[in-house]
Short mmCIF file of C-alpha atoms in Angstrom, two decimals:
data_model
loop_
_atom_site.label_atom_id
_atom_site.label_comp_id
_atom_site.label_asym_id
_atom_site.label_seq_id
_atom_site.Cartn_x
_atom_site.Cartn_y
_atom_site.Cartn_z
CA UNK A 1 8.66 -39.47 -117.62
CA UNK A 2 5.77 -36.61 -118.67
CA UNK A 3 7.20 -37.06 -122.45
CA UNK A 4 8.30 -40.37 -124.72
CA UNK A 5 9.89 -40.66 -127.97
CA UNK A 6 8.94 -44.05 -129.98
CA UNK A 7 10.17 -44.82 -133.40
CA UNK A 8 7.79 -45.55 -135.89
CA UNK A 9 8.52 -48.28 -138.92
CA UNK A 10 5.63 -48.18 -141.37
CA UNK A 11 6.27 -44.60 -141.83
CA UNK A 12 9.84 -44.08 -140.56
CA UNK A 13 10.39 -41.33 -138.14
CA UNK A 14 9.64 -40.54 -134.22
CA UNK A 15 6.24 -40.12 -132.46
CA UNK A 16 6.14 -37.72 -129.31
CA UNK A 17 3.78 -38.58 -127.03
CA UNK A 18 2.79 -35.56 -124.14
CA UNK A 19 1.64 -37.87 -121.28
CA UNK A 20 0.35 -34.40 -119.38
CA UNK A 21 -1.93 -32.96 -122.22
CA UNK A 22 -2.46 -36.34 -124.06
CA UNK A 23 -0.99 -34.86 -127.34
CA UNK A 24 0.79 -36.92 -129.92
CA UNK A 25 2.97 -35.29 -132.42
CA UNK A 26 4.96 -37.40 -135.23
CA UNK A 27 8.31 -36.55 -137.26
CA UNK A 28 9.42 -38.37 -140.11
CA UNK A 29 12.46 -39.60 -141.42
CA UNK A 30 13.98 -41.04 -144.59
CA UNK A 31 14.42 -44.36 -143.06
CA UNK A 32 13.93 -45.87 -139.54
CA UNK A 33 16.05 -44.70 -136.53
CA UNK A 34 17.11 -45.69 -132.92
CA UNK A 35 16.53 -42.55 -130.50
CA UNK A 36 18.94 -42.24 -127.48
CA UNK A 37 18.28 -40.42 -124.56
CA UNK A 38 20.45 -37.25 -124.45
CA UNK A 39 21.42 -34.85 -122.00
CA UNK A 40 18.50 -31.92 -121.79
CA UNK A 41 20.84 -29.26 -120.50
CA UNK A 42 22.29 -29.30 -123.91
CA UNK A 43 19.61 -27.19 -125.11
CA UNK A 44 19.32 -23.51 -125.30
CA UNK A 45 15.90 -23.35 -124.49
CA UNK A 46 14.34 -25.51 -121.55
CA UNK A 47 13.40 -29.39 -122.39
CA UNK A 48 11.26 -31.73 -120.53
CA UNK A 49 13.12 -34.45 -122.18
CA UNK A 50 15.27 -35.11 -125.25
CA UNK A 51 16.91 -37.74 -127.46
CA UNK A 52 19.21 -38.13 -130.26
CA UNK A 53 19.12 -39.35 -133.68
CA UNK A 54 21.12 -39.69 -136.96
CA UNK A 55 19.79 -39.12 -140.03
CA UNK A 56 19.88 -37.24 -143.50
CA UNK A 57 16.71 -35.25 -142.85
CA UNK A 58 13.54 -34.37 -140.59
CA UNK A 59 10.14 -33.74 -141.94
CA UNK A 60 7.05 -32.11 -140.37
CA UNK A 61 3.74 -33.43 -141.34
CA UNK A 62 1.91 -29.98 -140.94
CA UNK A 63 3.27 -26.58 -141.25
CA UNK A 64 3.55 -24.78 -138.20
CA UNK A 65 5.74 -21.94 -136.79
CA UNK A 66 9.48 -22.62 -136.81
CA UNK A 67 12.63 -20.25 -136.12
CA UNK A 68 16.75 -21.33 -136.55
CA UNK A 69 18.67 -19.48 -134.38
CA UNK A 70 22.64 -19.85 -133.97
CA UNK A 71 24.18 -20.75 -131.03
CA UNK A 72 24.34 -16.85 -129.70
CA UNK A 73 20.44 -16.95 -130.09
CA UNK A 74 20.43 -14.62 -132.90
CA UNK A 75 17.24 -15.40 -135.35
CA UNK A 76 18.64 -16.89 -138.61
CA UNK A 77 15.36 -17.79 -139.92
CA UNK A 78 11.76 -17.44 -139.73
CA UNK A 79 10.44 -20.24 -141.76
CA UNK A 80 7.30 -19.25 -143.67
CA UNK A 81 5.30 -21.39 -146.52
CA UNK A 82 7.50 -21.10 -149.41
CA UNK A 83 10.56 -21.02 -147.45
CA UNK A 84 13.46 -22.38 -149.66
CA UNK A 85 16.74 -21.69 -147.71
CA UNK A 86 20.37 -23.63 -146.89
CA UNK A 87 22.37 -22.22 -144.27
CA UNK A 88 26.44 -22.57 -144.22
CA UNK A 89 27.94 -25.24 -141.91
CA UNK A 90 27.25 -24.05 -138.01
CA UNK A 91 25.35 -24.97 -134.93
CA UNK A 92 21.31 -24.16 -135.35
CA UNK A 93 19.14 -24.42 -132.83
CA UNK A 94 15.40 -24.75 -134.30
CA UNK A 95 12.34 -24.18 -132.47
CA UNK A 96 9.16 -25.49 -133.66
CA UNK A 97 5.35 -24.55 -132.10
CA UNK A 98 3.95 -27.94 -132.34
CA UNK A 99 1.60 -29.49 -130.14
CA UNK A 100 4.46 -29.75 -127.21
CA UNK A 101 7.32 -27.38 -127.85
CA UNK A 102 9.95 -29.14 -129.60
CA UNK A 103 13.52 -28.10 -130.67
CA UNK A 104 15.97 -29.67 -133.07
CA UNK A 105 19.80 -28.94 -132.30
CA UNK A 106 22.10 -29.96 -135.40
CA UNK A 107 25.64 -29.15 -136.39
CA UNK A 108 26.30 -28.74 -139.91
CA UNK A 109 25.28 -26.91 -143.16
CA UNK A 110 21.09 -27.07 -142.89
CA UNK A 111 18.57 -26.67 -145.78
CA UNK A 112 14.93 -25.84 -145.18
CA UNK A 113 11.98 -25.84 -147.54
CA UNK A 114 8.24 -25.20 -146.33
CA UNK A 115 4.75 -25.09 -147.72
CA UNK A 116 1.64 -25.33 -146.38
CA UNK A 117 1.71 -28.64 -146.29
CA UNK A 118 4.72 -29.33 -144.19
CA UNK A 119 8.32 -28.67 -143.67
CA UNK A 120 11.74 -30.61 -144.34
CA UNK A 121 14.98 -29.84 -142.54
CA UNK A 122 17.71 -31.52 -145.03
CA UNK A 123 21.37 -32.19 -143.89
CA UNK A 124 24.16 -33.14 -146.24
CA UNK A 125 25.05 -36.03 -144.68
CA UNK A 126 24.12 -38.15 -142.00
CA UNK A 127 24.00 -35.98 -139.19
CA UNK A 128 23.61 -36.59 -135.18
CA UNK A 129 20.33 -34.42 -134.55
CA UNK A 130 19.01 -33.91 -130.98
CA UNK A 131 15.04 -33.13 -130.49
CA UNK A 132 14.26 -31.41 -126.88
CA UNK A 133 10.40 -31.46 -126.08
CA UNK A 134 8.88 -29.56 -123.61
CA UNK A 135 4.99 -29.87 -122.37
CA UNK A 136 2.56 -26.83 -122.72
CA UNK A 137 1.74 -28.53 -119.15
CA UNK A 138 -1.40 -26.81 -119.43
CA UNK A 139 -2.93 -30.05 -116.96
CA UNK A 140 -1.58 -30.65 -113.55
CA UNK A 141 1.23 -33.83 -113.78
CA UNK A 142 0.31 -34.77 -110.35
CA UNK A 143 -2.17 -34.76 -107.32
CA UNK A 144 -0.56 -33.99 -103.91
CA UNK A 145 -2.88 -35.25 -100.58
CA UNK A 146 -2.47 -32.69 -97.36
CA UNK A 147 -4.68 -32.65 -94.29
CA UNK A 148 -6.52 -29.64 -92.84
CA UNK A 149 -3.65 -28.79 -90.83
CA UNK A 150 -1.91 -25.49 -92.11
CA UNK A 151 1.58 -26.81 -91.81
CA UNK A 152 0.71 -29.93 -94.28
CA UNK A 153 -1.00 -27.33 -96.55
CA UNK A 154 2.17 -25.50 -96.77
CA UNK A 155 3.73 -28.34 -97.69
CA UNK A 156 1.48 -28.85 -100.39
CA UNK A 157 1.53 -25.40 -101.77
CA UNK A 158 5.63 -25.62 -102.09
CA UNK A 159 5.10 -28.06 -104.60
CA UNK A 160 3.64 -25.86 -107.04
CA UNK A 161 7.03 -24.84 -108.12
CA UNK A 162 7.39 -28.10 -109.89
CA UNK A 163 5.38 -26.84 -112.96
CA UNK A 164 7.85 -24.04 -113.64
CA UNK A 165 9.77 -24.78 -116.87
CA UNK A 166 12.89 -22.45 -115.58
CA UNK A 167 13.96 -20.45 -113.08
CA UNK A 168 15.33 -18.02 -115.56
CA UNK A 169 13.59 -14.35 -116.31
CA UNK A 170 11.85 -16.36 -119.11
CA UNK A 171 9.65 -17.96 -116.43
CA UNK A 172 7.41 -14.74 -117.05
CA UNK A 173 6.01 -16.30 -120.54
CA UNK A 174 2.91 -18.10 -119.47
CA UNK A 175 4.33 -21.34 -121.65
CA UNK A 176 7.35 -21.27 -119.15
CA UNK A 177 5.09 -21.77 -116.39
CA UNK A 178 3.15 -25.17 -116.25
CA UNK A 179 0.07 -25.83 -114.12
CA UNK A 180 0.68 -26.82 -110.92
CA UNK A 181 -0.55 -30.19 -109.24
CA UNK A 182 -3.51 -30.84 -107.74
CA UNK A 183 -4.54 -30.39 -104.41
CA UNK A 184 -6.91 -32.69 -102.28
CA UNK A 185 -7.45 -33.03 -98.58
CA UNK A 186 -7.22 -36.19 -97.05
CA UNK A 187 -6.23 -37.96 -94.16
CA UNK A 188 -2.34 -37.67 -94.01
CA UNK A 189 0.04 -35.57 -96.41
CA UNK A 190 1.44 -37.27 -99.39
CA UNK A 191 3.57 -35.85 -102.00
CA UNK A 192 4.30 -37.99 -105.34
CA UNK A 193 7.77 -38.43 -105.98
CA UNK A 194 7.72 -37.77 -109.36
CA UNK A 195 7.11 -33.76 -108.29
CA UNK A 196 10.82 -32.17 -108.93
CA UNK A 197 10.60 -28.76 -107.07
CA UNK A 198 13.25 -26.78 -108.12
CA UNK A 199 15.60 -25.39 -105.45
CA UNK A 200 15.84 -21.50 -105.70
CA UNK A 201 17.32 -20.89 -102.14
CA UNK A 202 13.89 -18.26 -101.65
CA UNK A 203 11.87 -19.43 -98.88
CA UNK A 204 8.69 -17.31 -97.88
CA UNK A 205 8.18 -17.40 -94.08
CA UNK A 206 4.67 -17.38 -93.06
CA UNK A 207 2.38 -17.76 -89.69
CA UNK A 208 1.28 -21.15 -90.09
CA UNK A 209 -2.37 -20.40 -90.91
CA UNK A 210 -4.57 -20.59 -93.76
CA UNK A 211 -5.25 -17.16 -94.66
CA UNK A 212 -1.57 -16.37 -94.90
CA UNK A 213 -0.81 -19.79 -96.96
CA UNK A 214 -3.56 -19.13 -99.21
CA UNK A 215 -2.21 -15.13 -100.10
CA UNK A 216 1.12 -16.14 -100.49
CA UNK A 217 0.76 -19.34 -102.88
CA UNK A 218 0.98 -17.28 -106.43
CA UNK A 219 4.06 -15.35 -104.98
CA UNK A 220 5.91 -18.78 -103.55
CA UNK A 221 4.87 -20.07 -106.66
CA UNK A 222 6.68 -17.30 -109.35
CA UNK A 223 9.60 -17.16 -106.68
CA UNK A 224 10.02 -21.52 -106.71
CA UNK A 225 9.64 -20.59 -103.14
CA UNK A 226 9.43 -23.27 -100.46
CA UNK A 227 6.71 -22.32 -97.55
CA UNK A 228 7.79 -22.79 -94.41
CA UNK A 229 6.16 -21.71 -90.48
CA UNK A 230 7.61 -18.16 -89.28
CA UNK A 231 6.64 -15.92 -86.83
CA UNK A 232 6.37 -12.95 -89.11
CA UNK A 233 5.43 -12.96 -92.89
CA UNK A 234 8.98 -12.95 -94.72
CA UNK A 235 10.87 -13.47 -97.90
CA UNK A 236 14.12 -15.32 -97.17
CA UNK A 237 17.05 -16.49 -99.14
CA UNK A 238 19.94 -19.11 -98.52
CA UNK A 239 22.41 -15.93 -98.94
CA UNK A 240 20.99 -14.19 -96.27
CA UNK A 241 18.65 -11.50 -97.63
CA UNK A 242 15.24 -10.85 -95.81
CA UNK A 243 12.47 -8.85 -97.17
CA UNK A 244 9.34 -8.28 -94.99
CA UNK A 245 5.74 -8.93 -96.40
CA UNK A 246 3.91 -7.14 -93.09
CA UNK A 247 4.63 -3.51 -94.89
CA UNK A 248 2.51 -0.52 -93.92
CA UNK A 249 -0.29 -1.38 -97.03
CA UNK A 250 -0.67 -4.84 -95.09
CA UNK A 251 0.26 -8.34 -95.83
CA UNK A 252 -1.93 -8.87 -98.46
CA UNK A 253 -1.16 -5.68 -100.54
CA UNK A 254 2.34 -6.35 -100.14
CA UNK A 255 2.17 -9.70 -101.33
CA UNK A 256 0.08 -8.46 -104.16
CA UNK A 257 3.10 -5.86 -104.55
CA UNK A 258 5.61 -8.09 -104.50
CA UNK A 259 4.85 -10.55 -107.24
CA UNK A 260 3.94 -7.93 -109.75
CA UNK A 261 6.98 -6.16 -108.96
CA UNK A 262 8.99 -9.43 -109.60
CA UNK A 263 6.84 -9.98 -112.84
CA UNK A 264 7.55 -6.44 -114.22
CA UNK A 265 11.32 -6.76 -113.45
CA UNK A 266 11.49 -10.01 -114.88
CA UNK A 267 9.62 -9.24 -118.22
CA UNK A 268 12.28 -6.37 -118.57
CA UNK A 269 15.43 -8.49 -117.73
CA UNK A 270 14.22 -11.48 -120.17
CA UNK A 271 15.01 -8.66 -122.72
CA UNK A 272 18.87 -9.66 -122.32
CA UNK A 273 18.13 -13.51 -123.11
CA UNK A 274 16.79 -15.19 -125.86
CA UNK A 275 14.20 -12.28 -127.03
CA UNK A 276 16.33 -9.01 -127.78
CA UNK A 277 12.67 -7.11 -128.19
CA UNK A 278 12.42 -3.20 -127.62
CA UNK A 279 10.43 -3.02 -124.42
CA UNK A 280 8.41 -0.33 -123.94
CA UNK A 281 8.38 -1.12 -120.19
CA UNK A 282 12.51 -1.02 -119.96
CA UNK A 283 12.83 2.05 -121.76
CA UNK A 284 10.56 3.62 -119.14
CA UNK A 285 11.70 1.52 -115.86
CA UNK A 286 15.53 1.64 -116.17
CA UNK A 287 16.30 5.23 -115.53
CA UNK A 288 14.53 5.02 -112.57
CA UNK A 289 16.64 2.33 -111.26
CA UNK A 290 20.28 1.62 -110.57
CA UNK A 291 19.75 -2.16 -111.42
CA UNK A 292 22.12 -3.92 -114.47
CA UNK A 293 19.50 -6.11 -116.37
CA UNK A 294 22.58 -7.60 -118.53
CA UNK A 295 24.34 -8.89 -115.43
CA UNK A 296 20.89 -9.69 -113.63
CA UNK A 297 20.10 -12.06 -116.72
CA UNK A 298 22.91 -14.44 -115.48
CA UNK A 299 22.28 -14.30 -112.01
CA UNK A 300 20.27 -16.72 -109.96
CA UNK A 301 16.90 -16.32 -108.93
CA UNK A 302 16.97 -15.35 -105.73
CA UNK A 303 20.31 -12.96 -106.32
CA UNK A 304 17.43 -11.59 -109.13
CA UNK A 305 14.88 -11.33 -106.52
CA UNK A 306 17.57 -9.45 -103.79
CA UNK A 307 18.22 -6.95 -106.68
CA UNK A 308 14.61 -6.30 -107.71
CA UNK A 309 13.30 -5.72 -104.08
CA UNK A 310 15.83 -3.41 -103.43
CA UNK A 311 13.91 -0.88 -106.01
CA UNK A 312 10.96 0.75 -103.70
CA UNK A 313 7.86 -0.35 -105.52
CA UNK A 314 6.48 3.44 -105.76
CA UNK A 315 9.16 3.83 -108.45
CA UNK A 316 7.84 1.27 -110.69
CA UNK A 317 4.52 1.24 -109.45
CA UNK A 318 3.07 3.58 -112.76
CA UNK A 319 4.46 0.55 -115.10
CA UNK A 320 3.55 -2.61 -113.33
CA UNK A 321 0.74 -3.98 -115.63
CA UNK A 322 -2.91 -4.17 -114.90
CA UNK A 323 -3.21 -7.83 -113.27
CA UNK A 324 -5.92 -9.95 -115.20
CA UNK A 325 -7.53 -11.54 -111.82
CA UNK A 326 -7.96 -11.22 -108.17
CA UNK A 327 -9.60 -13.37 -106.30
CA UNK A 328 -11.58 -13.84 -102.94
CA UNK A 329 -10.72 -16.77 -101.41
CA UNK A 330 -12.23 -17.72 -97.69
CA UNK A 331 -9.72 -19.62 -95.86
CA UNK A 332 -11.75 -22.59 -95.66
CA UNK A 333 -9.58 -26.29 -95.80
CA UNK A 334 -11.83 -27.45 -98.85
CA UNK A 335 -10.72 -24.11 -101.08
CA UNK A 336 -7.14 -25.29 -101.05
CA UNK A 337 -8.47 -27.65 -104.15
CA UNK A 338 -8.90 -24.31 -105.89
CA UNK A 339 -5.18 -23.00 -105.25
CA UNK A 340 -3.84 -25.05 -108.53
CA UNK A 341 -6.00 -23.12 -111.12
CA UNK A 342 -5.73 -19.77 -109.10
CA UNK A 343 -1.84 -20.13 -108.98
CA UNK A 344 -1.84 -21.17 -112.70
CA UNK A 345 -3.84 -17.89 -113.64
CA UNK A 346 -0.91 -16.11 -111.56
CA UNK A 347 -3.89 -14.30 -109.58
CA UNK A 348 -3.63 -12.42 -106.91
CA UNK A 349 -5.16 -13.92 -104.06
CA UNK A 350 -7.28 -12.07 -101.23
CA UNK A 351 -9.26 -13.80 -98.24
CA UNK A 352 -12.00 -11.74 -97.34
CA UNK A 353 -13.54 -11.24 -94.28
CA UNK A 354 -17.03 -11.80 -94.54
CA UNK A 355 -18.39 -9.27 -91.67
CA UNK A 356 -16.94 -6.58 -93.38
CA UNK A 357 -18.43 -7.45 -96.51
CA UNK A 358 -21.95 -5.42 -97.66
CA UNK A 359 -24.79 -7.71 -97.88
CA UNK A 360 -27.18 -6.72 -100.81
CA UNK A 361 -30.32 -8.73 -99.74
CA UNK A 362 -32.41 -6.51 -101.96
CA UNK A 363 -30.55 -7.93 -104.91
CA UNK A 364 -30.94 -11.59 -103.79
CA UNK A 365 -34.51 -11.66 -104.35
CA UNK A 366 -34.64 -13.19 -107.55
CA UNK A 367 -38.27 -14.63 -107.06
CA UNK A 368 -39.41 -11.01 -107.37
CA UNK A 369 -38.32 -11.19 -110.78
CA UNK A 370 -38.85 -15.09 -111.59
CA UNK A 371 -43.10 -15.53 -111.65
CA UNK A 372 -44.91 -18.21 -110.54
CA UNK A 373 -47.37 -19.45 -112.85
CA UNK A 374 -49.10 -15.71 -113.23
CA UNK A 375 -48.62 -14.31 -110.32
CA UNK A 376 -45.39 -11.78 -110.11
CA UNK A 377 -43.57 -11.17 -106.96
CA UNK A 378 -44.42 -14.71 -105.77
CA UNK A 379 -41.50 -15.32 -103.17
CA UNK A 380 -38.46 -14.63 -102.23
CA UNK A 381 -35.37 -16.71 -103.85
CA UNK A 382 -33.27 -16.05 -100.68
CA UNK A 383 -35.97 -17.13 -98.16
CA UNK A 384 -37.06 -20.33 -100.69
CA UNK A 385 -33.85 -21.14 -100.31
CA UNK A 386 -33.31 -21.00 -97.02
CA UNK A 387 -36.29 -22.78 -96.21
CA UNK A 388 -34.10 -25.55 -98.73
CA UNK A 389 -30.98 -24.94 -96.42
CA UNK A 390 -29.17 -23.65 -99.21
CA UNK A 391 -29.18 -19.93 -98.35
CA UNK A 392 -26.75 -17.87 -99.88
CA UNK A 393 -25.94 -14.22 -98.38
CA UNK A 394 -25.16 -11.86 -101.41
CA UNK A 395 -21.70 -9.96 -100.49
CA UNK A 396 -19.45 -7.24 -102.19
CA UNK A 397 -16.15 -8.30 -102.44
CA UNK A 398 -13.71 -5.34 -101.50
CA UNK A 399 -12.56 -3.73 -105.06
CA UNK A 400 -9.16 -4.01 -106.16
CA UNK A 401 -7.45 -2.70 -109.87
CA UNK A 402 -7.36 -6.25 -110.99
CA UNK A 403 -9.37 -6.31 -114.64
CA UNK A 404 -11.10 -9.51 -113.45
CA UNK A 405 -12.89 -10.46 -109.79
CA UNK A 406 -14.01 -13.70 -108.48
CA UNK A 407 -15.08 -15.04 -105.08
CA UNK A 408 -14.49 -18.65 -103.68
CA UNK A 409 -16.72 -19.27 -100.91
CA UNK A 410 -20.37 -19.96 -99.69
CA UNK A 411 -21.46 -16.30 -100.41
CA UNK A 412 -23.06 -14.99 -103.91
CA UNK A 413 -20.69 -11.96 -105.22
CA UNK A 414 -21.97 -8.28 -106.75
CA UNK A 415 -19.90 -7.47 -109.55
CA UNK A 416 -17.49 -10.46 -109.28
CA UNK A 417 -17.53 -14.39 -110.90
CA UNK A 418 -18.39 -16.91 -108.54
CA UNK A 419 -15.83 -19.66 -108.33
CA UNK A 420 -15.98 -23.58 -107.59
CA UNK A 421 -13.73 -26.16 -107.26
CA UNK A 422 -16.26 -27.87 -109.34
CA UNK A 423 -15.88 -25.42 -112.47
CA UNK A 424 -12.10 -25.71 -111.94
CA UNK A 425 -12.33 -29.46 -112.51
CA UNK A 426 -14.91 -29.08 -115.65
CA UNK A 427 -12.32 -27.05 -117.10
CA UNK A 428 -9.79 -30.23 -117.18
CA UNK A 429 -12.57 -32.65 -118.14
CA UNK A 430 -13.17 -30.81 -121.71
CA UNK A 431 -11.67 -33.26 -124.34
CA UNK A 432 -11.05 -30.70 -126.79
CA UNK A 433 -10.93 -27.05 -127.07
CA UNK A 434 -13.49 -26.80 -129.95
CA UNK A 435 -16.60 -27.94 -127.94
CA UNK A 436 -19.31 -25.43 -128.33
CA UNK A 437 -19.72 -23.08 -125.20
CA UNK A 438 -22.99 -23.20 -124.21
CA UNK A 439 -24.40 -19.90 -122.87
CA UNK A 440 -28.06 -18.87 -121.58
CA UNK A 441 -29.39 -15.70 -121.60
CA UNK A 442 -32.40 -14.89 -119.11
CA UNK A 443 -33.89 -11.75 -119.06
CA UNK A 444 -37.31 -11.43 -116.45
CA UNK A 445 -37.78 -7.88 -116.85
CA UNK A 446 -39.12 -6.19 -120.30
CA UNK A 447 -37.60 -3.17 -119.16
CA UNK A 448 -34.37 -4.82 -119.29
CA UNK A 449 -35.17 -6.27 -122.97
CA UNK A 450 -32.52 -3.71 -124.59
CA UNK A 451 -29.72 -5.46 -122.27
CA UNK A 452 -31.04 -8.91 -123.21
CA UNK A 453 -30.71 -8.19 -127.08
CA UNK A 454 -27.15 -6.70 -126.52
CA UNK A 455 -25.86 -9.87 -124.64
CA UNK A 456 -27.21 -12.21 -127.01
CA UNK A 457 -25.38 -10.06 -129.82
CA UNK A 458 -22.17 -9.97 -128.14
CA UNK A 459 -22.17 -13.32 -127.50
CA UNK A 460 -23.40 -14.69 -130.72
CA UNK A 461 -21.19 -12.44 -132.88
CA UNK A 462 -17.78 -13.89 -132.84
CA UNK A 463 -16.94 -16.30 -135.36
CA UNK A 464 -13.72 -17.18 -134.29
CA UNK A 465 -15.27 -19.00 -130.63
CA UNK A 466 -17.75 -21.54 -131.09
CA UNK A 467 -20.71 -19.78 -128.54
CA UNK A 468 -24.09 -21.12 -128.62
CA UNK A 469 -26.45 -19.19 -127.45
CA UNK A 470 -30.32 -19.75 -125.78
CA UNK A 471 -32.15 -16.74 -124.81
CA UNK A 472 -35.06 -17.18 -121.89
CA UNK A 473 -37.35 -14.34 -121.37
CA UNK A 474 -40.58 -13.88 -118.35
CA UNK A 475 -39.55 -17.67 -116.88
CA UNK A 476 -41.76 -18.70 -113.97
CA UNK A 477 -39.66 -19.76 -110.90
CA UNK A 478 -40.30 -23.54 -112.08
CA UNK A 479 -38.88 -22.70 -115.46
CA UNK A 480 -36.04 -20.88 -113.98
CA UNK A 481 -35.26 -23.89 -111.98
CA UNK A 482 -35.24 -26.13 -115.17
CA UNK A 483 -32.73 -23.72 -116.76
CA UNK A 484 -30.39 -23.72 -113.62
CA UNK A 485 -30.74 -27.72 -113.23
CA UNK A 486 -29.06 -28.25 -117.04
CA UNK A 487 -25.48 -28.06 -117.33
CA UNK A 488 -24.16 -24.72 -119.55
CA UNK A 489 -20.86 -23.12 -119.22
CA UNK A 490 -22.35 -19.71 -119.07
CA UNK A 491 -25.67 -18.29 -117.45
CA UNK A 492 -26.35 -14.40 -117.99
CA UNK A 493 -29.22 -13.65 -115.78
CA UNK A 494 -30.75 -9.95 -116.27
CA UNK A 495 -32.97 -8.55 -113.74
CA UNK A 496 -34.07 -4.97 -112.07
CA UNK A 497 -32.99 -4.27 -108.34
CA UNK A 498 -35.93 -3.45 -106.69
CA UNK A 499 -33.96 -0.96 -104.50
CA UNK A 500 -31.97 1.22 -107.07
CA UNK A 501 -33.86 0.33 -110.39
CA UNK A 502 -30.79 -0.26 -111.88
CA UNK A 503 -29.58 -3.37 -113.92
CA UNK A 504 -28.30 -6.57 -111.92
CA UNK A 505 -26.53 -8.72 -114.43
CA UNK A 506 -25.20 -12.02 -113.11
CA UNK A 507 -22.85 -14.52 -114.29
CA UNK A 508 -22.64 -17.73 -113.36
CA UNK A 509 -20.72 -20.49 -114.78
CA UNK A 510 -19.22 -24.00 -114.58
CA UNK A 511 -15.93 -22.82 -115.84
CA UNK A 512 -14.86 -19.47 -114.66
CA UNK A 513 -15.34 -16.75 -117.17
CA UNK A 514 -11.42 -15.95 -116.55
CA UNK A 515 -10.57 -19.41 -117.90
CA UNK A 516 -8.60 -20.12 -120.90
CA UNK A 517 -10.81 -19.78 -123.74
CA UNK A 518 -8.15 -19.37 -126.13
CA UNK A 519 -5.00 -21.25 -126.29
CA UNK A 520 -1.99 -19.66 -124.79
CA UNK A 521 0.75 -18.14 -127.00
CA UNK A 522 3.66 -19.93 -127.72
CA UNK A 523 7.10 -18.40 -126.71
#
């Protein structure tokens, strides 16, 4: 059970615990209550666990965003500090933006009073109140073990769909996609029993190798699809629909297009549901396609996918959102441990051919700008690391149209973040979101002082983000080695290429630069 509801007596009410996120929130009642489990399907919104209590009032000890809807989903009241409102008898769903998502479902008259210090929901008499909770699930709920066998890896990656809170179009909201389970490489395949993978009737058939499995992982997750071995990459549904993933643009591009297209059309279709907003993309796309979004909203996921993919990508290409992240992943067995984090970011995954990347050996000569004592250009960093067995060739990943790029592999990337499994794990180990983010700026070229000053100013000027910036300049090789040895969130290294004369800024992180530095927005 990911959530629990424990009655309290000293201060009557219920304490709700999120065992995935390790968060606790309490709601108060005038007298002691006895929660009993109730059907989660009775709630309009997806919930993980639910209980029912009988009380005359429910009080929140803090003010949180709260919204009251009727059974048709129509907004009846948005609660603000100072709200003092009585709603006539009826059936109401109350959405509460607490550390875990809470929902109250009640029938009868409802009075709502709110201040900066909390909110009180009061009823005319003793009333059954159903309380549902959903974890924001930004931490993995379990760990799956796989061997290096590609077929076992495909089985392990098929469990990622267990993190979806719903298979409706609302899963395009990040809060309705939890963090996939962790994956570790071991001696045998093991999938924990508590992982509940949705039955969507969608499969992704792939040649059984790591390259295909890694690239398809985000798409399979979003579709809640099972990965199974096949002779050619394609999407298959239980109703007989087939969609080839090895189109004219190649497998990797076809997978990326399919992910982006289904995401876009889910965003459009969800305007027929809980949040009937006027979406710009719907106004732009609807005249171009022959899709009945009102009908599609209530259709099973597999049927929606079939309808979405009946539209050629070129028809909607201009309206597909810019993608946040593309990660170039070397298809090595050890990199499977990073896939849950990439999938959590809904990244596009590509598997680079290192032989086709462009070595930038001239930019890897950190020793040319790191002085050893008083001697400039005293030793090549690539050469010195090679002597210690730590040579990292520099490569330039193929450019994409994503906002950010990352590289997961043995090489050192140019114009991309270097991602590691250790960095991802560090993200989970952070105890709070308010810890200072340590940033080290190193500038070893006087001609780049202006960039150093700009970097320090940018990092240090964000009042709402707790940055702690340390600027270093003119470091010797030994001093640079000492800075690298210290644990820090980001290292911004500024130097000048001896070949081009241009700046070569490098960001090294123990936490990826594109990890969540701000909390997800609730929906």
